[in-house]
PDB file of C-alpha atoms and ligand atoms in Angstrom:
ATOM      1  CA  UNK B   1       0.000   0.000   0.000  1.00 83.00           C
ATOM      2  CA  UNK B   2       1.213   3.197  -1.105  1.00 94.00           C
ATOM      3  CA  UNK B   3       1.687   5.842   2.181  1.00 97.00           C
ATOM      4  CA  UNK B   4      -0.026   8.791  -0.011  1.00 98.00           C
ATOM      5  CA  UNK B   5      -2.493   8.115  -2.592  1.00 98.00           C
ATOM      6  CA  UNK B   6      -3.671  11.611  -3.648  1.00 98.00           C
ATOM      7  CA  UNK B   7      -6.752  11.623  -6.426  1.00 98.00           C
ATOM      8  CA  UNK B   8      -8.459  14.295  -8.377  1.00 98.00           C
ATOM      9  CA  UNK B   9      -7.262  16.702  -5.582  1.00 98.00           C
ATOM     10  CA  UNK B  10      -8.908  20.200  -6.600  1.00 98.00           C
ATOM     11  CA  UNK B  11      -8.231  22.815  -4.477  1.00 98.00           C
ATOM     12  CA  UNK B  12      -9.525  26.575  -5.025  1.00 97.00           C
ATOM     13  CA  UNK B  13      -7.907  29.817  -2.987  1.00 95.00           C
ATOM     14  CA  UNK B  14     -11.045  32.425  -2.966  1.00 91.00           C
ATOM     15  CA  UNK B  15     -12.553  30.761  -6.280  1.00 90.00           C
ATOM     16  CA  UNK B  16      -8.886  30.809  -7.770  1.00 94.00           C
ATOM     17  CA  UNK B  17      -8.074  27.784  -8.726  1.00 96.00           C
ATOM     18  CA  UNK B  18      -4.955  26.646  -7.399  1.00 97.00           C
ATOM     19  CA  UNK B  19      -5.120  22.477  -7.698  1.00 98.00           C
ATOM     20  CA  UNK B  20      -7.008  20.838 -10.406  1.00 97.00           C
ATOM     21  CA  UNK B  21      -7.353  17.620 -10.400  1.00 97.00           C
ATOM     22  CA  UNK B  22      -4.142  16.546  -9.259  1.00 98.00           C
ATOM     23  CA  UNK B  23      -3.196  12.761  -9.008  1.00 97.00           C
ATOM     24  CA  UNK B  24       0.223  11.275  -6.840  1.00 96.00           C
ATOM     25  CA  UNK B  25       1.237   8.229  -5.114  1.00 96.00           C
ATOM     26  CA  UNK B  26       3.992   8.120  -3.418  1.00 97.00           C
ATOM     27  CA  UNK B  27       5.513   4.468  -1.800  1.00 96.00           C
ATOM     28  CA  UNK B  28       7.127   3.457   1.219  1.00 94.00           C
ATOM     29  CA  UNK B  29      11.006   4.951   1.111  1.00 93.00           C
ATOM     30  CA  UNK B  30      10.653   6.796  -2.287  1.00 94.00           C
ATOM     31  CA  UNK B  31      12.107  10.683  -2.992  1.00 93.00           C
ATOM     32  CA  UNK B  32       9.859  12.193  -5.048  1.00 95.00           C
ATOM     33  CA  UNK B  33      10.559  15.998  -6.170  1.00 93.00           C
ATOM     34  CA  UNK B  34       8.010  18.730  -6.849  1.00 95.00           C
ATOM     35  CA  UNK B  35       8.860  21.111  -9.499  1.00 91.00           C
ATOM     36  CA  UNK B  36       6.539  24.467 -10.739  1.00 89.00           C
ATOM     37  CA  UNK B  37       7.120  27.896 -11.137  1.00 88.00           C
ATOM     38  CA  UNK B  38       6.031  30.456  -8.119  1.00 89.00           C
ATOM     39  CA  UNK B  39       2.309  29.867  -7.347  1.00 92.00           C
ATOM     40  CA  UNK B  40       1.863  26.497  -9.306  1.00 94.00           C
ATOM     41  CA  UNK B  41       0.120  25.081  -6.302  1.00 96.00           C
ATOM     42  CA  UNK B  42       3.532  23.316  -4.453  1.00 95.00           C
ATOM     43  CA  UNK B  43       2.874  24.391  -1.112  1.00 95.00           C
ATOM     44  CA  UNK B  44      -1.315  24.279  -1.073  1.00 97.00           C
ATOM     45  CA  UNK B  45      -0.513  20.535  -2.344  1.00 97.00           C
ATOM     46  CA  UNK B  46       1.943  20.044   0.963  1.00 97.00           C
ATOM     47  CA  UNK B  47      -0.408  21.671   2.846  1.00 96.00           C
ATOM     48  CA  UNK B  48      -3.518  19.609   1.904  1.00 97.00           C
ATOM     49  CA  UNK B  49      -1.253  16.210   2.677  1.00 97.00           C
ATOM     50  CA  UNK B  50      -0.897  17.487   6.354  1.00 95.00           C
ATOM     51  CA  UNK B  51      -4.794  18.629   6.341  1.00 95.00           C
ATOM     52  CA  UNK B  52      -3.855  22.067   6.337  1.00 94.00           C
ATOM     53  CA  UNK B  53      -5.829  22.804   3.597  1.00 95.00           C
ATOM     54  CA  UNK B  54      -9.484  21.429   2.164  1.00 95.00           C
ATOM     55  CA  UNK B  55      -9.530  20.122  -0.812  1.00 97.00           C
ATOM     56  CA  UNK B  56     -12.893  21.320  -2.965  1.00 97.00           C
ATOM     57  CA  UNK B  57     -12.814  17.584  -4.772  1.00 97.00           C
ATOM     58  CA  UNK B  58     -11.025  14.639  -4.584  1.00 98.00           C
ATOM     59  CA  UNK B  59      -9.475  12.481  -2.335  1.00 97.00           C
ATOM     60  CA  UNK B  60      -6.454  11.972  -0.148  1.00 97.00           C
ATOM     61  CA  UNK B  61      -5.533   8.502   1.074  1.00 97.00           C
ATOM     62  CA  UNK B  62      -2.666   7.661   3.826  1.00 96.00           C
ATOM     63  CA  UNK B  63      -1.206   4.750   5.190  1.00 97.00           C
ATOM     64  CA  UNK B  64      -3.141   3.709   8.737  1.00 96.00           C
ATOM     65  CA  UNK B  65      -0.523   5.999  11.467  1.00 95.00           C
ATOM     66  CA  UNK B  66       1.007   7.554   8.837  1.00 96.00           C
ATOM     67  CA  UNK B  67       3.623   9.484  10.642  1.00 96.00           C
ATOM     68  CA  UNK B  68       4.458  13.223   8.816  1.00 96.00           C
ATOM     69  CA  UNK B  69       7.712  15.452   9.596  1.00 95.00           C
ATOM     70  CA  UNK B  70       6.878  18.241   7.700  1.00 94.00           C
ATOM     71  CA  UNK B  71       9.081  21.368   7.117  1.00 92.00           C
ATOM     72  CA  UNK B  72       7.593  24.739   6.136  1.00 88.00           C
ATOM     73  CA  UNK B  73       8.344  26.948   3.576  1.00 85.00           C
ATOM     74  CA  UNK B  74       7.906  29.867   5.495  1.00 78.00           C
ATOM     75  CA  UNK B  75       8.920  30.146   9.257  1.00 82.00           C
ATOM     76  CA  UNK B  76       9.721  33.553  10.808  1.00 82.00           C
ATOM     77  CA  UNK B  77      11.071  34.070  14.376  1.00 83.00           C
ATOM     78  CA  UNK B  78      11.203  37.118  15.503  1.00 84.00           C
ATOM     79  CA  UNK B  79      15.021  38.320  16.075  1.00 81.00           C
ATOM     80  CA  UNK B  80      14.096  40.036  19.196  1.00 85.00           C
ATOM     81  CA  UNK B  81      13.049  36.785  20.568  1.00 88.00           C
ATOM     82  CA  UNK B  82      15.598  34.841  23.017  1.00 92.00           C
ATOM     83  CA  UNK B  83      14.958  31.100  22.034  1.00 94.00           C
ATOM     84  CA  UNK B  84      17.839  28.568  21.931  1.00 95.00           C
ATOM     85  CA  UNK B  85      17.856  25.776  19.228  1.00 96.00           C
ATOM     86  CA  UNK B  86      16.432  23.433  22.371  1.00 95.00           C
ATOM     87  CA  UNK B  87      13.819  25.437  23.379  1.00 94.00           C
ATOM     88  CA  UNK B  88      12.521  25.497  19.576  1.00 94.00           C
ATOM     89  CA  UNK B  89      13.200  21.499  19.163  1.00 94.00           C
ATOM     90  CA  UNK B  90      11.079  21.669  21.936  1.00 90.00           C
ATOM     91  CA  UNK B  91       7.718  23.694  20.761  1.00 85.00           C
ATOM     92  CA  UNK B  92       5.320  22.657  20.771  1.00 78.00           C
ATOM     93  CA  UNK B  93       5.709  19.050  22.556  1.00 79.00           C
ATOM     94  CA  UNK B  94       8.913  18.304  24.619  1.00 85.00           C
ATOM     95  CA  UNK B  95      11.658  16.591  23.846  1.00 89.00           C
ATOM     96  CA  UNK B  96      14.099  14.482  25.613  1.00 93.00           C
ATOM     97  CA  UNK B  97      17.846  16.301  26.079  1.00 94.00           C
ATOM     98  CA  UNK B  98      18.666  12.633  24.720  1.00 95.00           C
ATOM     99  CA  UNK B  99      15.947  12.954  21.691  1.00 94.00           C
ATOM    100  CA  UNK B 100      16.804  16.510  20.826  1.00 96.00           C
ATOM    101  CA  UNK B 101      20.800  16.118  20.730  1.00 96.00           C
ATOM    102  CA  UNK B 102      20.294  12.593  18.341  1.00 95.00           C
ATOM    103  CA  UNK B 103      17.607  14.683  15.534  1.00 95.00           C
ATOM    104  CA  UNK B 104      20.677  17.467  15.499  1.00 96.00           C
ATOM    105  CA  UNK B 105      23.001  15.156  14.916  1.00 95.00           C
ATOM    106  CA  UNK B 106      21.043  13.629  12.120  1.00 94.00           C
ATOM    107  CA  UNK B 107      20.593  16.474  10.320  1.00 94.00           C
ATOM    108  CA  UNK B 108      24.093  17.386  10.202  1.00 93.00           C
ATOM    109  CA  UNK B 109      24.407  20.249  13.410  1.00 96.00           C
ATOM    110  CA  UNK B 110      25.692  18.364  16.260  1.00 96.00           C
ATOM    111  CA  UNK B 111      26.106  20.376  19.422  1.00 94.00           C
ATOM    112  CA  UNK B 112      24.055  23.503  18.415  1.00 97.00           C
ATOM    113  CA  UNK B 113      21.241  22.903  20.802  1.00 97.00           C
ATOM    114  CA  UNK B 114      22.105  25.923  23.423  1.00 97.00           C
ATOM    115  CA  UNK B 115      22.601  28.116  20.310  1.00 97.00           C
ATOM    116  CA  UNK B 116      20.495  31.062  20.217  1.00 96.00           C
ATOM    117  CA  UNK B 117      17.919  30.572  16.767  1.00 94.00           C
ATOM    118  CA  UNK B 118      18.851  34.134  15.895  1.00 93.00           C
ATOM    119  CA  UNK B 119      22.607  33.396  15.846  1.00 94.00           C
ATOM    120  CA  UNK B 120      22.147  30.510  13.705  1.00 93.00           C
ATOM    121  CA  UNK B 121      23.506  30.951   9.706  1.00 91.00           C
ATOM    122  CA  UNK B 122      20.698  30.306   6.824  1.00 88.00           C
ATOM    123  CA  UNK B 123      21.811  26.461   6.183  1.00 89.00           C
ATOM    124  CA  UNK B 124      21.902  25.472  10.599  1.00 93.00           C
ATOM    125  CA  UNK B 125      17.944  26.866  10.314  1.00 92.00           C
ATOM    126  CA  UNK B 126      17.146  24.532   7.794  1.00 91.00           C
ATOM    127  CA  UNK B 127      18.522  21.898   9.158  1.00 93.00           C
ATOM    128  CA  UNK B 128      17.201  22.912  12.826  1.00 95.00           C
ATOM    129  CA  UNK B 129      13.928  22.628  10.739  1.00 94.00           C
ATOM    130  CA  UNK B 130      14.529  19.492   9.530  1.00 94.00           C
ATOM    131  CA  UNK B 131      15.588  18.452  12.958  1.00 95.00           C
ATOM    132  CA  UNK B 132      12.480  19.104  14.283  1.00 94.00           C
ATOM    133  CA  UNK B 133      10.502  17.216  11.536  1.00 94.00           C
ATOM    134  CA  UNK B 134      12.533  14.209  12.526  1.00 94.00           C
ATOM    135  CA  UNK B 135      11.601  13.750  16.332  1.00 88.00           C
ATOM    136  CA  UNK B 136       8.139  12.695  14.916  1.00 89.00           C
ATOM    137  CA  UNK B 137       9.780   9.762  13.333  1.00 92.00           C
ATOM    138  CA  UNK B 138       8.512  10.121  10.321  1.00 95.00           C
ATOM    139  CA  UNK B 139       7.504   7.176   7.777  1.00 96.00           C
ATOM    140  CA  UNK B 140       7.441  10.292   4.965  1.00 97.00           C
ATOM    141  CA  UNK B 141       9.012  13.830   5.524  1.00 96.00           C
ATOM    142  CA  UNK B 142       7.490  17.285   3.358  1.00 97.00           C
ATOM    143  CA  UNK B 143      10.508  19.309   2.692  1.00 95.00           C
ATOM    144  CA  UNK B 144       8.954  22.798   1.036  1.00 95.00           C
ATOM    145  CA  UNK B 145      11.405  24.895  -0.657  1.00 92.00           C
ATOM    146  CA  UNK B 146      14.012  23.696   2.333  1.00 88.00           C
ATOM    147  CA  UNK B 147      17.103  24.938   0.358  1.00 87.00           C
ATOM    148  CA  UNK B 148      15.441  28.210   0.178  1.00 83.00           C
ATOM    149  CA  UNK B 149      18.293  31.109   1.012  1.00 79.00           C
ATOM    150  CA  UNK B 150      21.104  29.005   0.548  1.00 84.00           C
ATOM    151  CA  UNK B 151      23.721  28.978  -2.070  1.00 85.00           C
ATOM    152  CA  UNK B 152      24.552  26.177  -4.372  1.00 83.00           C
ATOM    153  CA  UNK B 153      26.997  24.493  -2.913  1.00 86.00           C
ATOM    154  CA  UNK B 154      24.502  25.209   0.330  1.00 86.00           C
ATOM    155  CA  UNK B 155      22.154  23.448  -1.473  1.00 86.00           C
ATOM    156  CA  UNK B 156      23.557  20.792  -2.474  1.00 85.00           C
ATOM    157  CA  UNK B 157      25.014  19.322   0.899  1.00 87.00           C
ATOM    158  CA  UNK B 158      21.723  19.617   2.591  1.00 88.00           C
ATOM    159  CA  UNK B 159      20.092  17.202  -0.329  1.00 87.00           C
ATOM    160  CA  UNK B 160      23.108  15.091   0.407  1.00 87.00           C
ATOM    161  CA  UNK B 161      22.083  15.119   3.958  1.00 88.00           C
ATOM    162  CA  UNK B 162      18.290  14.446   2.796  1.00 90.00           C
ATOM    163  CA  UNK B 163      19.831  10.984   0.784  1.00 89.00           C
ATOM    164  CA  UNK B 164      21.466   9.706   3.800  1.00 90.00           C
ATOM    165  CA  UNK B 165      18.501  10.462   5.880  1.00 90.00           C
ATOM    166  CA  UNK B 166      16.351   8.519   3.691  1.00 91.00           C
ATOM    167  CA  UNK B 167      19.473   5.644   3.514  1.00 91.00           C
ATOM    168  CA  UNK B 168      19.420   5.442   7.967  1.00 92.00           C
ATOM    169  CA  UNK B 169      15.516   6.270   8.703  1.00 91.00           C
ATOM    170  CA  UNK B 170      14.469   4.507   5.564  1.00 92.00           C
ATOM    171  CA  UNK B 171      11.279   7.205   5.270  1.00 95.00           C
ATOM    172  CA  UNK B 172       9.992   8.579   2.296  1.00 97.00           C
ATOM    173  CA  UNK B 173      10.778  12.279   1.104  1.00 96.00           C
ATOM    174  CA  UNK B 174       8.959  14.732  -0.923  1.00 96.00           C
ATOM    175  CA  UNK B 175       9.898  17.987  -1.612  1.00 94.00           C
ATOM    176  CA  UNK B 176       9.646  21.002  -3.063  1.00 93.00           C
ATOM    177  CA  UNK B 177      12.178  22.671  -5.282  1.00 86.00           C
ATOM    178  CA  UNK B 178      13.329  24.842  -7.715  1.00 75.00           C
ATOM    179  CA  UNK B 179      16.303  23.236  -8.582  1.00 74.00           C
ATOM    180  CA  UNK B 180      15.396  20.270 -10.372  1.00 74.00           C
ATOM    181  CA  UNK B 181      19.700  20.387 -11.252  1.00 74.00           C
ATOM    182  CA  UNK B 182      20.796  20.049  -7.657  1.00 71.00           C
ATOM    183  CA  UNK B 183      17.898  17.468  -6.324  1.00 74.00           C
ATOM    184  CA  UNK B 184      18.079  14.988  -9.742  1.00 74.00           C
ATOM    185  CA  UNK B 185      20.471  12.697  -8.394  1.00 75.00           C
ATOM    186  CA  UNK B 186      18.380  12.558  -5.034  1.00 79.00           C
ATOM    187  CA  UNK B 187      15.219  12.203  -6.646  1.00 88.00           C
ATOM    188  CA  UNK B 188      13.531   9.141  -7.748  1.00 91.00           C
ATOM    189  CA  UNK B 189      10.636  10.555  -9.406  1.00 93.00           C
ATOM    190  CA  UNK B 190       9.788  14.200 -10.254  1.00 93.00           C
ATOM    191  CA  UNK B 191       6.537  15.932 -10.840  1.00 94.00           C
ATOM    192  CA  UNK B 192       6.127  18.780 -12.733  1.00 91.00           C
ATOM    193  CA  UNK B 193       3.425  20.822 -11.458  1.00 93.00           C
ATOM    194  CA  UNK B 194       1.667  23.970 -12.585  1.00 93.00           C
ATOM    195  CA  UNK B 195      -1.885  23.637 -11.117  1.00 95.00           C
ATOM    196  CA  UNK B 196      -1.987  20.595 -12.721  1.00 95.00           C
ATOM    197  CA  UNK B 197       0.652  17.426 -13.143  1.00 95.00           C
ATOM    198  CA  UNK B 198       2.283  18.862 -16.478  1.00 91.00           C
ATOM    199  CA  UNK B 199       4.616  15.934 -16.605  1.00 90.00           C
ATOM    200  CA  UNK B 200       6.143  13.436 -14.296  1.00 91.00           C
ATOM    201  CA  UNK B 201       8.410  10.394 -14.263  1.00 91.00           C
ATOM    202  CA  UNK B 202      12.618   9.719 -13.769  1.00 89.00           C
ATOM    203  CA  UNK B 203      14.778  12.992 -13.389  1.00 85.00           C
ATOM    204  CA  UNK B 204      16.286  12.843 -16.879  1.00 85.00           C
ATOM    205  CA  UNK B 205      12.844  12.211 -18.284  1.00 85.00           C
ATOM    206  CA  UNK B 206      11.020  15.146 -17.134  1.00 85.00           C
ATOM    207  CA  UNK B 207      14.283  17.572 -17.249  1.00 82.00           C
ATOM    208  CA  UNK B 208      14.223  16.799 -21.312  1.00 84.00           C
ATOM    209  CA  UNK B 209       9.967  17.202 -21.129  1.00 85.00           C
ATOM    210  CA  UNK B 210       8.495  19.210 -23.478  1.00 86.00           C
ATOM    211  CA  UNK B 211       6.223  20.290 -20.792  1.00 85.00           C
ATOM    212  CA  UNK B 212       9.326  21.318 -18.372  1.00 84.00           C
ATOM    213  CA  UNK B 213      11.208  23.273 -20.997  1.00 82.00           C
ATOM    214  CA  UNK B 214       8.398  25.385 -21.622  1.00 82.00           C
ATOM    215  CA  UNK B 215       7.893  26.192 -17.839  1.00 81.00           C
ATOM    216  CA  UNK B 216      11.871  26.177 -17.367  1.00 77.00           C
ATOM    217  CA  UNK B 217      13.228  26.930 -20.646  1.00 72.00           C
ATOM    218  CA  UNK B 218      16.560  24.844 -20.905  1.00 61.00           C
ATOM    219  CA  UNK B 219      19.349  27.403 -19.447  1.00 54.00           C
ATOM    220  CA  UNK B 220      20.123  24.425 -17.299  1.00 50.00           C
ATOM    221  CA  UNK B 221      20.512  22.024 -19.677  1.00 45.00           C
ATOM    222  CA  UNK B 222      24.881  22.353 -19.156  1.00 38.00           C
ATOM    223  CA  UNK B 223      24.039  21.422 -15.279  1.00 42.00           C
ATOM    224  CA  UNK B 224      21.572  18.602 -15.991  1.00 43.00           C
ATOM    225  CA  UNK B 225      23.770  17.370 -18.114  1.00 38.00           C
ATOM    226  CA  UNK B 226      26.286  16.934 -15.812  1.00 35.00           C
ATOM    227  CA  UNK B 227      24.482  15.241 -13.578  1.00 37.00           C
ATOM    228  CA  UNK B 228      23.285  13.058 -16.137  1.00 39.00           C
ATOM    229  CA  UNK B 229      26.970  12.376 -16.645  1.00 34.00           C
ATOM    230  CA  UNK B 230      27.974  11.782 -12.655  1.00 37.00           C
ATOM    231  CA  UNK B 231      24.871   8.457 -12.891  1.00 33.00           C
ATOM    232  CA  UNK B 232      26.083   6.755 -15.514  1.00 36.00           C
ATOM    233  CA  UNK B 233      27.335   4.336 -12.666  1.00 35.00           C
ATOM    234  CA  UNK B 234      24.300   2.138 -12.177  1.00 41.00           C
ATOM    235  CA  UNK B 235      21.304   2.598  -9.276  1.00 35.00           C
ATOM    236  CA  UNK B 236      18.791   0.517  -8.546  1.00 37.00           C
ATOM    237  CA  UNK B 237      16.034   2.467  -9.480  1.00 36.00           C
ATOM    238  CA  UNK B 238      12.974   0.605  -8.208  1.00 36.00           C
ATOM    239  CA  UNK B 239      10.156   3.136  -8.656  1.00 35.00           C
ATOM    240  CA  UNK B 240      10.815   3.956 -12.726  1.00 33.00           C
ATOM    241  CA  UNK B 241       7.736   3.949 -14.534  1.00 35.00           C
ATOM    242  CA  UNK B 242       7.989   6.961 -16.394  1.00 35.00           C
ATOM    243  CA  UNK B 243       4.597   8.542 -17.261  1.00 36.00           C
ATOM    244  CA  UNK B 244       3.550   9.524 -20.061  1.00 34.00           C
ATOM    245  CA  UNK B 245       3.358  13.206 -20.054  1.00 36.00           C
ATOM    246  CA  UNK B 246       0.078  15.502 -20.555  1.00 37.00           C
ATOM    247  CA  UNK B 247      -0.652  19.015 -21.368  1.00 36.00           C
ATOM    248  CA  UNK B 248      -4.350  18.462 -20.031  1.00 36.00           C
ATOM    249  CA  UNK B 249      -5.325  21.327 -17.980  1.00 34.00           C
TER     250      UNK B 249
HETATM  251  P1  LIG U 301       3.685  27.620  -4.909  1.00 78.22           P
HETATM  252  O1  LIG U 301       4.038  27.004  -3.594  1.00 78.22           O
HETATM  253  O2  LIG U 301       3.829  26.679  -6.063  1.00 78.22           O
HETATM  254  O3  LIG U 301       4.412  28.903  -5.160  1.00 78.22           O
HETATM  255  P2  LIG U 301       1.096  28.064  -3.677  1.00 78.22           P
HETATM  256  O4  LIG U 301       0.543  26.722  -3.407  1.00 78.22           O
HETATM  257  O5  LIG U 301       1.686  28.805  -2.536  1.00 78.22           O
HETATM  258  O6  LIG U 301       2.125  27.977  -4.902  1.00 78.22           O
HETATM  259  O7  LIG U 301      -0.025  28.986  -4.297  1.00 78.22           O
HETATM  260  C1  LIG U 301      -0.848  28.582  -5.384  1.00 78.22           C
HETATM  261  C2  LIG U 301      -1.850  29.696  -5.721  1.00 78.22           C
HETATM  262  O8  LIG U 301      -2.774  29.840  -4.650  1.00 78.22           O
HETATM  263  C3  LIG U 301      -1.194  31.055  -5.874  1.00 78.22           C
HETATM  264  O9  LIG U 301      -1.898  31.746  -6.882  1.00 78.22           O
HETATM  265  C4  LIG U 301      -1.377  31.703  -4.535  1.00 78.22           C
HETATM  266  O10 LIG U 301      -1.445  33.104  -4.659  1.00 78.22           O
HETATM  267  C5  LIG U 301      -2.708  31.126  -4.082  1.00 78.22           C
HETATM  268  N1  LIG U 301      -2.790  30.969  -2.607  1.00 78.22           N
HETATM  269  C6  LIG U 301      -1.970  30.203  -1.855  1.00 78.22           C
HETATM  270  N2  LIG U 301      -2.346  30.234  -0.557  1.00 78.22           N
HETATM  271  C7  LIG U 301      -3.414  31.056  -0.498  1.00 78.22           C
HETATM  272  C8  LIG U 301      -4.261  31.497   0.564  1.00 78.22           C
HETATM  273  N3  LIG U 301      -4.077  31.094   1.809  1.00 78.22           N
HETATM  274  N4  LIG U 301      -5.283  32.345   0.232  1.00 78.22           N
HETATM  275  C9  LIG U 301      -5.475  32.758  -1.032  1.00 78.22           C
HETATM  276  N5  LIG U 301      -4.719  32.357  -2.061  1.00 78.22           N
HETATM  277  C10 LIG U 301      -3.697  31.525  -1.824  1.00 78.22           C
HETATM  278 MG1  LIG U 302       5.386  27.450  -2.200  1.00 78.22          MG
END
């Protein structure tokens, strides 16, 4: 059974329509990547996973104690505010010292948890974030825009830290991006997304998409390349059907 079944979501903003009929699955220990330009609908469809959001129609279908770690596109703290890294792991429902010091470590910041939030650089808040989506222990974590603020190379280790994640707490991942050339050889699947599923399928697959270029244009095309290049060495890719792509919308 698949731990998200998502069908004929429609979701409207105000009568705007922001979802129409949007179908996904996503399986036990996959990394699936959401791609779309700026208000294609990524975050209202993260949003109406966790129930944050009503869908108008369709359906949403998860796995019986489906756990969720879910990481927020937007999250301000105000400056002024004195809150150390523990103090946040620890909003709203406690944490062991024990607990809190492991979920650091996991995501990469060991030893930060007396750190003041304010003090913290653009890449520790993410992955302060993402610590706090793992002391749910999640079966599936919803990364939005995590890499948000943080340059390539930025980018780029934090994904790394997303694969081994996956690798050592054998969840599921899907996230939110804008660049499909950094998360590629993380993903598994991608869907393209602009209020509808434009295309979907294997990295390379929808990166070369008709549907993708026109959203995208190709000005990555050097970069995907390259990445295209650094898997020739073989993975076992177990979730490959590649879908045929649509312009329905
Ligand atoms: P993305 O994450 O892809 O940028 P969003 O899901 O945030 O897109 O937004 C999709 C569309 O819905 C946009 O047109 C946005 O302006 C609109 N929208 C999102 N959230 C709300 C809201 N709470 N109220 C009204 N409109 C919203
Ligand atoms: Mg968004």
């Amino acid at each position: 059974m698949s731990l998200i079944d998502v069908r004929g979501l429609t979701v409207k903003h105000g009568g705007q329509l922001a979802l129409a009929h949007v179908d996904m699955t996503i399986d036990r220990g996959e990394i699936v990547t959401i791609v779309g330009p700026n208000g294609s609908g990524k975050s209202t469809l993260l949003r109406a996973i966790i129930g944050a959001v009503t869908p108008d129609s369709g359906k949403i279908t998860t796995a019986p104690g489906l756990r969720i770690g879910y990481v927020p596109q937007k999250l301000s703290i105000d400056p002024a505010l004195p809150l150390t890294v523990r103090r946040f792991l620890g909003l709203p429902a406690r944490v062991s010292r024990k607990v809190a010091d492991q979920v650091l470590a996991e995501a990469g910041v060991p030893g930060i948890a007396e750190q003041q939030m304010s003090s913290l650089s653009g890449g520790q808040f993410q992955r302060v974030l993402l610590a706090r989506a793992l002391h749910v222990r999640p079966d599936i974590l919803l990364l939005d825009e995590a890499t948000q603020g943080l340059d390539q190379p930025g980018s780029a280790a934090f994904y790394r830290q997303i694969e081994e994640l996956r690798v050592a707490r054998g969840c599921a991942v899907l996230m939110v991006s804008h660049e499909l050339h950094v998360v590629m050889s993380a993903s598994d699947r991608v869907i393209c997304l602009n209020g509808h599923v434009c295309c979907e399928g294997k990295p390379a697959h929808v990166a070369s998409a008709p549907e993708y270029r026109a959203l995208f244009g190709t000005g990555t095309g050097g970069a995907l390349a390259l990445y295209r290049h650094e898997h020739d060495h073989n993975h076992d890719h177990t979730h490959t059907h590649e879908a045929a792509c649509s312009t329905t919308s």
